[in-house]
Amino acid sequence: MIPDRPTLRQFLAADLWAHGLERWRPWYRISNRVVYFQRLLRFGEYYEGRRDPFGRLWLGLLRVRLRLLGERLGFEVPRGVFGPGLSIAHHGTVTVNGEARVGRNCRLDTQTTIADVRGRTPTIGDDVYIGSGARILGGVTIGDGVAVGANAVVVEDVPAGVTVGGVPARVISQRGSRGVLSSPPLGGSPQAGDQGLQSGEEGADGPADER
C-alpha cells in the first residue's frame, strides 16, 4: 500500500509517465479511462492505510468506483499488487490475483492473467513487459527486465533480462524488455512531485486529488 502523500505523488507521476503523459488532466476521466482507473487504484492504495473515519469513508467510495469502472473496462486488478510505473495498454480483460506481487514499471497488454495455482501466486520483478494473451500462473518468480511474449503460459521461474514465449513458456531471446520499457522518473525527476497530484487541491477522486 501507499503510506503517505509524497509516495502517492511518486506513484501517480510514474504511472502517468509510463503512459507517455506529462501530468494529470481532468478530462482523462472521459477520454482516457484506463489512466483514470489507475489513478483511482492509487488513491485506493493510499486510503487503505488511513484509519481515520474520513479516510475509511473515501476508501469505501473508491472501492465502489473501482469496481464499476473495472467492470466496464474488463479489469480485475486489486490494490497493492503493482509498484509505480504501471501501464495497462488499453481496455480489455486483465485478471490479477490480489496476492501476486509485481515490481515497478510493468506494462500489461490485454487478455493477460496473473493467477494462483493451489494458493501460490507469482512474484514479478521490475521492468517487465507482459504481452497480449499471456498467462503467468502459480508460485513462479520472474526476474527484472523480462518480456513475456503474446499468448505465452509461464509455469516455471524466468531469469532476468530474457524474452520467453510459447506453451509452456521457454527462453526465446536474450533481449528481454529492453527497447520496450524504460525506468520511470522516481525521486530523481524535478517534476515527480507535480505531475500527478497538486498539494492542497480537492477533487472527485479523493480529498487530495487535483481537479
Coordinates of C-alpha atoms in Angstrom, one line a residue:
M1 CA 0.0 0.0 0.0
I2 CA 1.0 3.7 -0.3
P3 CA 2.0 5.0 3.1
D4 CA 1.9 8.8 2.6
R5 CA 1.2 11.7 0.3
P6 CA 4.8 12.1 -1.1
T7 CA 4.8 8.4 -2.1
L8 CA 1.3 8.8 -3.6
R9 CA 2.7 11.7 -5.7
Q10 CA 5.5 9.5 -6.9
F11 CA 3.2 6.6 -7.9
L12 CA 0.8 8.9 -9.7
A13 CA 3.6 10.6 -11.6
A14 CA 5.3 7.3 -12.5
D15 CA 2.0 5.9 -13.8
L16 CA 1.4 8.9 -16.0
W17 CA 5.0 8.8 -17.3
A18 CA 4.6 5.1 -18.2
H19 CA 1.6 6.1 -20.3
G20 CA 3.6 8.9 -22.0
L21 CA 1.7 11.7 -20.2
E22 CA 3.3 14.6 -18.5
R23 CA 0.6 15.4 -16.0
W24 CA -3.0 14.6 -15.0
R25 CA -5.8 16.3 -16.9
P26 CA -9.4 16.3 -15.6
W27 CA -10.8 15.3 -19.0
Y28 CA -8.9 11.9 -18.8
R29 CA -11.9 10.8 -16.7
I30 CA -13.7 10.6 -20.0
S31 CA -11.1 10.5 -22.7
N32 CA -8.6 8.1 -21.1
R33 CA -10.5 5.7 -18.8
V34 CA -7.5 3.4 -18.3
V35 CA -5.4 6.2 -16.9
Y36 CA -8.4 7.2 -14.7
F37 CA -8.8 3.6 -13.4
Q38 CA -5.1 3.5 -12.4
R39 CA -5.5 6.9 -10.7
L40 CA -8.4 5.6 -8.6
L41 CA -6.4 2.4 -7.9
R42 CA -3.5 4.5 -6.4
F43 CA -5.8 6.7 -4.3
G44 CA -7.4 3.4 -3.1
E45 CA -4.0 2.1 -2.1
Y46 CA -3.3 5.4 -0.2
Y47 CA -6.6 5.4 1.7
E48 CA -6.2 1.7 2.5
G49 CA -3.7 2.8 5.1
R50 CA -5.8 5.5 6.6
R51 CA -7.5 4.6 9.9
D52 CA -9.4 7.9 10.5
P53 CA -13.2 7.9 9.7
F54 CA -12.8 10.3 6.8
G55 CA -10.2 8.1 5.2
R56 CA -12.3 5.0 5.6
L57 CA -15.2 6.7 4.0
W58 CA -13.2 7.7 1.0
L59 CA -11.8 4.1 0.7
G60 CA -15.4 2.8 0.7
L61 CA -16.4 5.2 -2.1
L62 CA -13.2 4.4 -4.1
R63 CA -13.9 0.6 -3.8
V64 CA -17.3 1.1 -5.5
R65 CA -15.9 3.3 -8.2
L66 CA -13.0 1.0 -9.0
R67 CA -15.4 -2.0 -9.2
L68 CA -17.8 -0.2 -11.5
L69 CA -15.1 1.2 -13.8
G70 CA -13.2 -2.1 -13.7
E71 CA -16.2 -4.0 -14.9
R72 CA -16.7 -1.5 -17.8
L73 CA -13.0 -1.8 -18.8
G74 CA -12.7 -5.6 -18.2
F75 CA -10.2 -5.1 -15.4
E76 CA -9.9 -7.2 -12.2
V77 CA -6.8 -5.5 -10.7
P78 CA -6.7 -5.4 -6.9
R79 CA -5.0 -2.8 -4.8
G80 CA -1.5 -3.3 -3.5
V81 CA -0.1 -5.5 -6.3
F82 CA 1.8 -3.3 -8.6
G83 CA 4.7 -1.0 -8.0
P84 CA 4.9 2.5 -9.5
G85 CA 5.1 3.0 -13.3
L86 CA 2.2 0.6 -14.1
S87 CA 0.9 0.9 -17.7
I88 CA -2.2 -1.1 -18.7
A89 CA -2.1 -0.8 -22.5
H90 CA -5.9 -0.3 -23.1
H91 CA -9.2 -1.7 -22.1
G92 CA -9.8 -5.5 -22.3
T93 CA -9.7 -8.4 -20.0
V94 CA -6.9 -8.1 -17.4
T95 CA -7.2 -10.5 -14.4
V96 CA -4.7 -10.3 -11.5
N97 CA -4.7 -12.2 -8.2
G98 CA -4.5 -10.0 -5.2
E99 CA -1.7 -11.9 -3.6
A100 CA 0.6 -11.6 -6.5
R101 CA 3.4 -9.0 -6.3
V102 CA 4.7 -7.0 -9.2
G103 CA 7.6 -4.5 -9.2
R104 CA 7.9 -1.1 -10.8
N105 CA 7.4 -0.2 -14.4
C106 CA 5.2 -3.1 -15.6
R107 CA 3.3 -2.9 -18.8
L108 CA 0.3 -5.2 -19.3
D109 CA -1.4 -5.8 -22.6
T110 CA -5.0 -7.1 -22.9
Q111 CA -6.2 -10.6 -22.2
T112 CA -3.5 -11.1 -19.6
T113 CA -3.8 -13.2 -16.5
I114 CA -1.6 -13.3 -13.3
A115 CA -3.2 -16.1 -11.2
D116 CA -2.6 -18.5 -8.4
V117 CA -2.3 -22.3 -8.6
R118 CA -3.0 -24.2 -5.4
G119 CA -2.7 -21.0 -3.4
R120 CA 0.7 -20.0 -4.7
T121 CA 1.0 -16.7 -6.6
P122 CA 3.5 -15.1 -9.0
T123 CA 6.3 -12.7 -7.9
I124 CA 7.3 -10.5 -10.8
G125 CA 10.3 -8.1 -10.9
D126 CA 10.9 -4.6 -12.2
D127 CA 10.6 -3.5 -15.9
V128 CA 8.6 -6.5 -17.0
Y129 CA 6.5 -6.5 -20.2
I130 CA 3.6 -8.9 -20.4
G131 CA 2.2 -9.4 -23.9
S132 CA -1.3 -9.9 -25.0
G133 CA -2.9 -13.1 -24.0
A134 CA -0.1 -14.1 -21.7
R135 CA -0.7 -16.1 -18.5
I136 CA 1.6 -16.2 -15.5
L137 CA 0.4 -19.0 -13.2
G138 CA 1.3 -20.3 -9.7
G139 CA 4.3 -19.5 -7.5
V140 CA 6.7 -18.6 -10.2
T141 CA 9.4 -15.9 -9.9
I142 CA 10.0 -13.6 -12.9
G143 CA 13.2 -11.6 -12.9
D144 CA 13.8 -8.0 -13.8
G145 CA 13.7 -6.9 -17.4
V146 CA 11.8 -9.8 -18.7
A147 CA 9.5 -9.7 -21.7
V148 CA 6.7 -12.3 -21.8
G149 CA 5.5 -12.9 -25.3
A150 CA 2.0 -12.9 -26.6
N151 CA -0.1 -16.0 -25.5
A152 CA 2.8 -17.4 -23.5
V153 CA 1.9 -19.5 -20.5
V154 CA 4.5 -19.1 -17.7
V155 CA 4.6 -22.0 -15.2
E156 CA 8.3 -22.0 -14.3
D157 CA 10.7 -19.4 -13.0
V158 CA 12.2 -17.0 -15.5
P159 CA 15.7 -15.4 -15.1
A160 CA 16.3 -11.7 -15.5
G161 CA 16.7 -10.0 -18.9
V162 CA 15.2 -12.6 -21.2
T163 CA 12.2 -13.0 -23.5
V164 CA 10.0 -16.0 -23.1
G165 CA 7.3 -17.4 -25.3
G166 CA 5.3 -20.5 -26.1
V167 CA 3.3 -23.0 -24.1
P168 CA 4.8 -23.7 -21.7
A169 CA 7.0 -20.6 -21.9
R170 CA 10.7 -21.0 -22.6
V171 CA 13.5 -18.6 -23.3
I172 CA 13.5 -17.5 -26.9
S173 CA 15.7 -14.4 -26.8
Q174 CA 18.2 -12.7 -24.5
R175 CA 16.9 -9.2 -25.3
G176 CA 14.2 -9.0 -22.6
S177 CA 12.1 -5.9 -22.2
R178 CA 14.9 -3.5 -23.4
G179 CA 13.6 -1.2 -26.0
V180 CA 10.0 -1.7 -24.8
L181 CA 10.3 -0.2 -21.4
S182 CA 12.3 2.5 -19.6
S183 CA 12.6 3.2 -15.9
P184 CA 10.1 5.9 -14.7
P185 CA 11.3 9.1 -13.1
L186 CA 11.0 8.4 -9.3
G187 CA 12.7 10.8 -6.9
G188 CA 15.3 12.0 -9.4
S189 CA 12.9 13.9 -11.6
P190 CA 12.2 17.5 -10.6
Q191 CA 8.7 17.1 -11.9
A192 CA 7.9 13.9 -10.0
G193 CA 6.1 15.7 -7.2
D194 CA 3.9 17.8 -9.5
Q195 CA 2.9 15.5 -12.4
G196 CA 0.1 13.6 -10.6
L197 CA -1.0 15.5 -7.5
Q198 CA -1.1 19.1 -6.6
S199 CA -0.8 19.6 -2.8
G200 CA -3.9 21.2 -1.2
E201 CA -6.3 20.7 -4.1
E202 CA -9.5 18.8 -3.7
G203 CA -11.3 16.7 -6.2
A204 CA -13.7 13.9 -7.0
D205 CA -11.1 11.1 -6.7
G206 CA -10.3 12.0 -3.1
P207 CA -9.7 15.0 -0.9
A208 CA -6.1 15.1 -2.1
D209 CA -6.9 14.9 -5.8
E210 CA -6.5 17.7 -8.3
R211 CA -9.3 18.9 -10.5

